[in-house]
mmCIF file of N, CA and C in Angstrom:
data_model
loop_
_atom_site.group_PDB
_atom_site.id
_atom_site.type_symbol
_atom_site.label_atom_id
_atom_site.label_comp_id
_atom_site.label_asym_id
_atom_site.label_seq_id
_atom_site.Cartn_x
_atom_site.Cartn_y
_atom_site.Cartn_z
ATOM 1 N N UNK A 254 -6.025 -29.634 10.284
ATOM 2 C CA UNK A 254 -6.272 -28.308 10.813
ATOM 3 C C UNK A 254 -7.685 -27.886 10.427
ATOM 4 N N UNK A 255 -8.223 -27.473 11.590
ATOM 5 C CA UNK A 255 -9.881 -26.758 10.901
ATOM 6 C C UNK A 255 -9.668 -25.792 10.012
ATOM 7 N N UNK A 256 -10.896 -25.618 9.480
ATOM 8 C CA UNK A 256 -11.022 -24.688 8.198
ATOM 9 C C UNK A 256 -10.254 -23.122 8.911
ATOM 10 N N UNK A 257 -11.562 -23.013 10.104
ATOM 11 C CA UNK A 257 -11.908 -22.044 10.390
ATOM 12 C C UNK A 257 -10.863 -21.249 11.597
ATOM 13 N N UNK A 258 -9.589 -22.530 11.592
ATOM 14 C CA UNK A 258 -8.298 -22.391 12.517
ATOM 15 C C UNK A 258 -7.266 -21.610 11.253
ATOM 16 N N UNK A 259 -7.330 -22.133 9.827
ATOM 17 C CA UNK A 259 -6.592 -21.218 9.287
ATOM 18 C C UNK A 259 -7.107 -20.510 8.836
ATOM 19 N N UNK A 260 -8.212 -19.948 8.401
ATOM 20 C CA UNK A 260 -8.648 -18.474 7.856
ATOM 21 C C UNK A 260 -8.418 -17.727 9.291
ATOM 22 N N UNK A 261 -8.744 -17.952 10.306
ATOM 23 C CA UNK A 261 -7.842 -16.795 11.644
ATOM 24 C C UNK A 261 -6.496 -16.659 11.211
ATOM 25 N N UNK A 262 -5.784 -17.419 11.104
ATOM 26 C CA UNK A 262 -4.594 -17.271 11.168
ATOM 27 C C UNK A 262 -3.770 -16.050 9.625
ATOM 28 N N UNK A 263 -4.909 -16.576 8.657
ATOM 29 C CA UNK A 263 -4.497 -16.001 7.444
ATOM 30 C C UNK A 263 -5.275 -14.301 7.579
ATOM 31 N N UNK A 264 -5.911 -14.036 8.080
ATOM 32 C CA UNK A 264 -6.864 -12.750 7.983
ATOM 33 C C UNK A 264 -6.209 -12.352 9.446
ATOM 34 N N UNK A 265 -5.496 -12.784 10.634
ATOM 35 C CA UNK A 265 -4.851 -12.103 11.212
ATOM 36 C C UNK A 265 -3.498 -11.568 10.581
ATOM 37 N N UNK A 266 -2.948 -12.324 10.011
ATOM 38 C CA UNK A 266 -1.539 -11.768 9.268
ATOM 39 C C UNK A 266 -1.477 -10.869 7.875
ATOM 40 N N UNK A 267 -3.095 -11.152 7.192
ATOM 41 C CA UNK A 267 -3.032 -10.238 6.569
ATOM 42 C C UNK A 267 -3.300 -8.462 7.038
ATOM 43 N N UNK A 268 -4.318 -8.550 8.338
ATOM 44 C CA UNK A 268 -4.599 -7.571 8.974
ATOM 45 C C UNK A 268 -2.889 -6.658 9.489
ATOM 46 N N UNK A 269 -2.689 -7.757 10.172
ATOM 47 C CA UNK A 269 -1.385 -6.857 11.133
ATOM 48 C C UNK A 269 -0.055 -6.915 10.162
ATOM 49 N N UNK A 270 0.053 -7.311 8.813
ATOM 50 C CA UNK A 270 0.548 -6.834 7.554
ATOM 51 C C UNK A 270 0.071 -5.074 6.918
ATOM 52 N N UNK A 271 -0.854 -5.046 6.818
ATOM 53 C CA UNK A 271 -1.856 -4.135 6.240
ATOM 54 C C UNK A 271 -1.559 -2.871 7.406
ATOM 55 N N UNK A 272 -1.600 -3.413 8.589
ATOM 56 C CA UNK A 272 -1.526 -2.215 9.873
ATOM 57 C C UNK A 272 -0.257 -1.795 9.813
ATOM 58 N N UNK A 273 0.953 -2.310 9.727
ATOM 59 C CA UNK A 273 2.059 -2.275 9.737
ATOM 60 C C UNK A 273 2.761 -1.570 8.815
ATOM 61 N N UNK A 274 2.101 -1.724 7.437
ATOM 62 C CA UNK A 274 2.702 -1.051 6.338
ATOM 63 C C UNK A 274 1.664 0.460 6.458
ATOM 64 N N UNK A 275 0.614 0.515 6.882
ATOM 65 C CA UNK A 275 -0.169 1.585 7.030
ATOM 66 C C UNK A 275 0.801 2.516 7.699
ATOM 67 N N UNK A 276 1.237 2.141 8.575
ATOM 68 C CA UNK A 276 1.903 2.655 9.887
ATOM 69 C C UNK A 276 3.372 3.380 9.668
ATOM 70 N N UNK A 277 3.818 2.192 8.612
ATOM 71 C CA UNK A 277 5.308 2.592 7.857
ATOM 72 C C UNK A 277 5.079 3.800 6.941
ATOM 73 N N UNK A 278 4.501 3.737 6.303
ATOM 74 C CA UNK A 278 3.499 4.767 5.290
ATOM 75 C C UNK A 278 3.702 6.317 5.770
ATOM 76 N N UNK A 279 2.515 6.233 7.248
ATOM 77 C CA UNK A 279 2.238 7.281 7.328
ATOM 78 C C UNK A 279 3.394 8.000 8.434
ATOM 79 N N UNK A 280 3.925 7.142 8.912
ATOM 80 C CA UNK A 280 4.517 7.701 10.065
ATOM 81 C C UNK A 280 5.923 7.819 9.763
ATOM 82 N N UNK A 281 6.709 6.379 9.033
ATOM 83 C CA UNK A 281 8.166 6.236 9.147
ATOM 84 C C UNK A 281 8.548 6.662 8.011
ATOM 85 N N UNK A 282 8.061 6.671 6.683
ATOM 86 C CA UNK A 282 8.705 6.818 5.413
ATOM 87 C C UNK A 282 8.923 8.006 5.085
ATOM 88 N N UNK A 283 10.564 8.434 5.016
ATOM 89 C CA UNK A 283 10.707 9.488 4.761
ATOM 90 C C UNK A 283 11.828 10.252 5.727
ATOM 91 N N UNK A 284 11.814 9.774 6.837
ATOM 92 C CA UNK A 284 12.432 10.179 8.036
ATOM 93 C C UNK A 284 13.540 9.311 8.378
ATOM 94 N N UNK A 285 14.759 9.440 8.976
ATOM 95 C CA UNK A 285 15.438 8.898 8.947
ATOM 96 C C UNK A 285 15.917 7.398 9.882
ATOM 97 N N UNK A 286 16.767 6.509 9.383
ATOM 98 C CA UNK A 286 16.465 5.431 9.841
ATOM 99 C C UNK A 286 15.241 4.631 9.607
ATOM 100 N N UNK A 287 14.050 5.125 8.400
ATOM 101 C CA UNK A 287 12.711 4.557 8.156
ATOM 102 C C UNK A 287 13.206 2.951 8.169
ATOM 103 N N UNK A 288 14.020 2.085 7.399
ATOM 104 C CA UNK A 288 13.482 0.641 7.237
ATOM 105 C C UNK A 288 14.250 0.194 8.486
ATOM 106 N N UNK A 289 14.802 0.874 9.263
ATOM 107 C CA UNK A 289 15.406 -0.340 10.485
ATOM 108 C C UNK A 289 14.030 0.057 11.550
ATOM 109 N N UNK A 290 13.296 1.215 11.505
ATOM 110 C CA UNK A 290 12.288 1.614 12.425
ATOM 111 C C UNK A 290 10.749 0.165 11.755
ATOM 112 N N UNK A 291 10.862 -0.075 10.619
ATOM 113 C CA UNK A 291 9.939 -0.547 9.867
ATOM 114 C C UNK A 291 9.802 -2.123 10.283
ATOM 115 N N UNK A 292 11.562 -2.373 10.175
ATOM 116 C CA UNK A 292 12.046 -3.746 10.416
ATOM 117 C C UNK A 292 11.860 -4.061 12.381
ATOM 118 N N UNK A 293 12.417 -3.240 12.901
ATOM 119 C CA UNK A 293 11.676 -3.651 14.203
ATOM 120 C C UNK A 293 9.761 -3.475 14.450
ATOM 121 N N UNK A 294 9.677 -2.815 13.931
ATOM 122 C CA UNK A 294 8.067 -3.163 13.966
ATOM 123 C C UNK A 294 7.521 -4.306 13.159
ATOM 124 N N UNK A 295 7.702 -4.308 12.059
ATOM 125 C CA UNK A 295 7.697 -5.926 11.520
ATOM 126 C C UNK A 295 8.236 -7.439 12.723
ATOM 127 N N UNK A 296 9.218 -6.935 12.812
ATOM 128 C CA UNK A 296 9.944 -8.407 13.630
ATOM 129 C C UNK A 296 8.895 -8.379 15.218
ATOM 130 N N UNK A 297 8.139 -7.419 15.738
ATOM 131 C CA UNK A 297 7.419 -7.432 16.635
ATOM 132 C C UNK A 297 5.684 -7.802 16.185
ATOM 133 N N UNK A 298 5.822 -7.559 15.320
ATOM 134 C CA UNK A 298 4.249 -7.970 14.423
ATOM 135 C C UNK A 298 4.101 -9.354 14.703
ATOM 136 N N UNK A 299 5.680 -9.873 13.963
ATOM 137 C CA UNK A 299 5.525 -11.110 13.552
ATOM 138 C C UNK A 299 5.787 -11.827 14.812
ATOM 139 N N UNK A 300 6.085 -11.506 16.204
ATOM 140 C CA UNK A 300 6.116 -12.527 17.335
ATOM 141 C C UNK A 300 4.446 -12.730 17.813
ATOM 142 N N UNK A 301 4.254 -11.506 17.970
ATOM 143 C CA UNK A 301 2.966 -11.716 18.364
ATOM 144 C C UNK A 301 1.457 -12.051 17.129
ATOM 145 N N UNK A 302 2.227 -12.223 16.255
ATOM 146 C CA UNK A 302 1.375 -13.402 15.018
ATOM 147 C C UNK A 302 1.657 -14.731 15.432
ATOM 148 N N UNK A 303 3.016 -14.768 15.513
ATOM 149 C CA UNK A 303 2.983 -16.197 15.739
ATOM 150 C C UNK A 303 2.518 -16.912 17.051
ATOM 151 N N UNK A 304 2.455 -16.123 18.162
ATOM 152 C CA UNK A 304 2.338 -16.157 19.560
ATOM 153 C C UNK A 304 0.934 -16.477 19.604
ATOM 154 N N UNK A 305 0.131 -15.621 18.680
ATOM 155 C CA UNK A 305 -1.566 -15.991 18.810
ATOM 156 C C UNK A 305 -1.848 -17.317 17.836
ATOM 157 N N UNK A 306 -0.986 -17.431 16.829
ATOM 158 C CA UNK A 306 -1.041 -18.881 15.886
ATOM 159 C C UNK A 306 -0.900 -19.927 16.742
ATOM 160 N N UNK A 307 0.316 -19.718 17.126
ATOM 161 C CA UNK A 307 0.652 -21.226 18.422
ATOM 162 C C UNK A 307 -0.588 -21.220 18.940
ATOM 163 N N UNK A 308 -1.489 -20.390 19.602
ATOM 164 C CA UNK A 308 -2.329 -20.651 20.968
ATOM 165 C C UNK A 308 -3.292 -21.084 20.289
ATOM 166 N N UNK A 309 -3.441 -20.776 18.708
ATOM 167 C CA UNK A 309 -4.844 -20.835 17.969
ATOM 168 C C UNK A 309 -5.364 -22.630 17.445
ATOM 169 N N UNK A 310 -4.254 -22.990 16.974
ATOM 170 C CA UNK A 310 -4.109 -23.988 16.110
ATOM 171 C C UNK A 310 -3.410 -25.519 17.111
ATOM 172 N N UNK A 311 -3.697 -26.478 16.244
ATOM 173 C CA UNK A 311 -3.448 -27.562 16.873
ATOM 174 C C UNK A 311 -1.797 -28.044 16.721
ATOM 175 N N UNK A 312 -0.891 -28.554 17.696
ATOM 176 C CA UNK A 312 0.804 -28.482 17.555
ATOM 177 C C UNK A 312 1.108 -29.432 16.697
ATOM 178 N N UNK A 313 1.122 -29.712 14.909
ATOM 179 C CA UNK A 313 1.494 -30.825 14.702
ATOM 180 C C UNK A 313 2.350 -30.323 13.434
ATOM 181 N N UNK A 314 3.106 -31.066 12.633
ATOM 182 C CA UNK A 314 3.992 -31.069 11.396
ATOM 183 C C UNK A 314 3.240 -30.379 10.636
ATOM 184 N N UNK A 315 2.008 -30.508 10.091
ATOM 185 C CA UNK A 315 1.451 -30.256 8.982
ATOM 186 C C UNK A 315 0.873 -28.504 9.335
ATOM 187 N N UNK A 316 0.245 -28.019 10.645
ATOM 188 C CA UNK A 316 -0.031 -26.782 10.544
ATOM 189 C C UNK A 316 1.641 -26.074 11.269
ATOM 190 N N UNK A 317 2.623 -26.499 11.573
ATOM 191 C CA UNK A 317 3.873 -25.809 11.161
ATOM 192 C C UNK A 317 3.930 -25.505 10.238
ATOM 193 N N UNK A 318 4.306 -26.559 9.190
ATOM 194 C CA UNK A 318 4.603 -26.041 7.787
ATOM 195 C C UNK A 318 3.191 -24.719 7.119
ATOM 196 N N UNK A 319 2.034 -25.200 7.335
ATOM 197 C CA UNK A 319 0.870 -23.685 7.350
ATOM 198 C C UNK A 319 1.636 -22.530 7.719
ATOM 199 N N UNK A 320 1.967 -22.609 9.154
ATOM 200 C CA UNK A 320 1.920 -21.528 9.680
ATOM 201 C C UNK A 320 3.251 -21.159 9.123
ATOM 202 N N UNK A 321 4.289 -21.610 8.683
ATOM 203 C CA UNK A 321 5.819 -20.882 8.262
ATOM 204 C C UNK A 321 5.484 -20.589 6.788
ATOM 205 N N UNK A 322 4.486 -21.554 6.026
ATOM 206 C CA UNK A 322 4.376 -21.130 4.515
ATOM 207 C C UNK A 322 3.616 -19.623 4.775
ATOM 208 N N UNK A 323 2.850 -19.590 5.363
ATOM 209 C CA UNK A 323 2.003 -18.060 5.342
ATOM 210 C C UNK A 323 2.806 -17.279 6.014
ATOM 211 N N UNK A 324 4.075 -17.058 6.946
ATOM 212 C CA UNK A 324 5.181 -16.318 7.328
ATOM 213 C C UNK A 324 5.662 -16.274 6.276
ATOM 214 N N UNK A 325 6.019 -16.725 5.264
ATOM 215 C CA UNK A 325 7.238 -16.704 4.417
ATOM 216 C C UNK A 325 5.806 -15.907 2.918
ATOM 217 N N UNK A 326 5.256 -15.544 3.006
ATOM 218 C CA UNK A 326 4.473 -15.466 1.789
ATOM 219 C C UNK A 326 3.798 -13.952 2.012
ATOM 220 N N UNK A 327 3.810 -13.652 3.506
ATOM 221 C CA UNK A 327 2.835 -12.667 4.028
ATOM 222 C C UNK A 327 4.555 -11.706 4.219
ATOM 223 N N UNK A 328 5.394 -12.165 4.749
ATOM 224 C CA UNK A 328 6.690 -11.356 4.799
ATOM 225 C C UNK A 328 6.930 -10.781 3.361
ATOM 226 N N UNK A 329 7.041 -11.900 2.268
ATOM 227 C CA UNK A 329 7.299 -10.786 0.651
ATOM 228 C C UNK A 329 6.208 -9.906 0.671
ATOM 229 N N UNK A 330 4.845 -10.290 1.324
ATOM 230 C CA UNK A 330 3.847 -9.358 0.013
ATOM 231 C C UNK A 330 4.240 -7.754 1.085
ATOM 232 N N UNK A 331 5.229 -7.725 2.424
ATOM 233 C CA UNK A 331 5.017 -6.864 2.904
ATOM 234 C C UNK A 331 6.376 -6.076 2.335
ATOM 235 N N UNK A 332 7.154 -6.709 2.277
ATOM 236 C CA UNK A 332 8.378 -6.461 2.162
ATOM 237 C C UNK A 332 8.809 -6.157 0.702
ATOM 238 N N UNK A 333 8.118 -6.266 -0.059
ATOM 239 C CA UNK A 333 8.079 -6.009 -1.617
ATOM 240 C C UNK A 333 7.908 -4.215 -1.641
ATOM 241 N N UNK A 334 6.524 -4.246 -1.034
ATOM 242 C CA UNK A 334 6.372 -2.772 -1.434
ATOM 243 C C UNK A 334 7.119 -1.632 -0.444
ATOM 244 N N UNK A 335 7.721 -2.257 0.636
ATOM 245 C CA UNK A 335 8.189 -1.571 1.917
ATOM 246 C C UNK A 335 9.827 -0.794 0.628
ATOM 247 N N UNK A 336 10.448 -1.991 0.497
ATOM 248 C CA UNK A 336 11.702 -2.227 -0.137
ATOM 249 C C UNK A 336 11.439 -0.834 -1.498
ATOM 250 N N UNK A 337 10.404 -1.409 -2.444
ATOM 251 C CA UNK A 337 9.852 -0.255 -3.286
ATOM 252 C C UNK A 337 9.804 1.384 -3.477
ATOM 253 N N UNK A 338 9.788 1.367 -1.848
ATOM 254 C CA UNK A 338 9.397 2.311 -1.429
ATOM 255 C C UNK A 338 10.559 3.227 -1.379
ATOM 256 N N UNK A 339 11.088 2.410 -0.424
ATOM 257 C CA UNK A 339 12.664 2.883 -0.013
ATOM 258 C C UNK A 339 13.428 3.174 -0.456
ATOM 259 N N UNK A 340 13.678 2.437 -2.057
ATOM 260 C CA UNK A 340 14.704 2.907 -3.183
ATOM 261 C C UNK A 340 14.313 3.935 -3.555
ATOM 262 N N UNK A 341 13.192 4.325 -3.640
ATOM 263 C CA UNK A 341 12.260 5.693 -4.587
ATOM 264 C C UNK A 341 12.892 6.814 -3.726
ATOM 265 N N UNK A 342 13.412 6.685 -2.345
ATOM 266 C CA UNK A 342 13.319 7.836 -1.611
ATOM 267 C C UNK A 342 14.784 8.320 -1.574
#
C-alpha cells in the first residue's frame, strides 16, 4: 500500500471521527434518544469512510486488514468518550 494511500485513509477517519463527535456534542447530547441519534450517524460516517477507502486504496489482503484495523481503533477512540459522556448524563 502507498504511504500516501494510508495517511488519506487515516486523516479521513480521523477527520469524520472528530466531525461526528463535534456534532454529537453540540447538537445530540442531552436530548433525548442522544446515543441511538449518535449511533446512526456514526454507522453512516462509517459507510461512507469505507466507501471512499475502497475507491482510494489498492483491493488486496494486506490493506483490508489496514483498513478494518483503523475501523476497529478509530470506532473505540470515538466511542470511549461518546459512552463517557452518556453515563455522566
Amino acid at each position: 500500500m502507498n504511504f500516501m494511500d494510508c495517511l488519506i485513509v487515516i486523516l479521513l477517519i480521523l477527520l469524520l471521527n472528530i466531525f461526528v463527535f463535534t456534532l454529537f456534542k453540540k447538537y445530540m447530547y442531552g436530548r433525548a434518544n442522544a446515543a441511538m441519534k449518535f449511533l446512526s450517524l456514526n454507522i453512516s460516517k462509517d459507510i461512507i469512510w469505507l466507501i471512499i477507502s475502497l475507491i482510494i486504496i489498492d483491493k488486496t489482503k494486506e490493506n483490508f486488514l489496514f483498513i478494518v484495523i483503523c475501523f476497529l481503533v478509530a470506532s473505540l477512540l470515538v466511542y470511549i468518550p461518546v459512552i463517557k459522556l452518556i453515563n455522566k448524563s
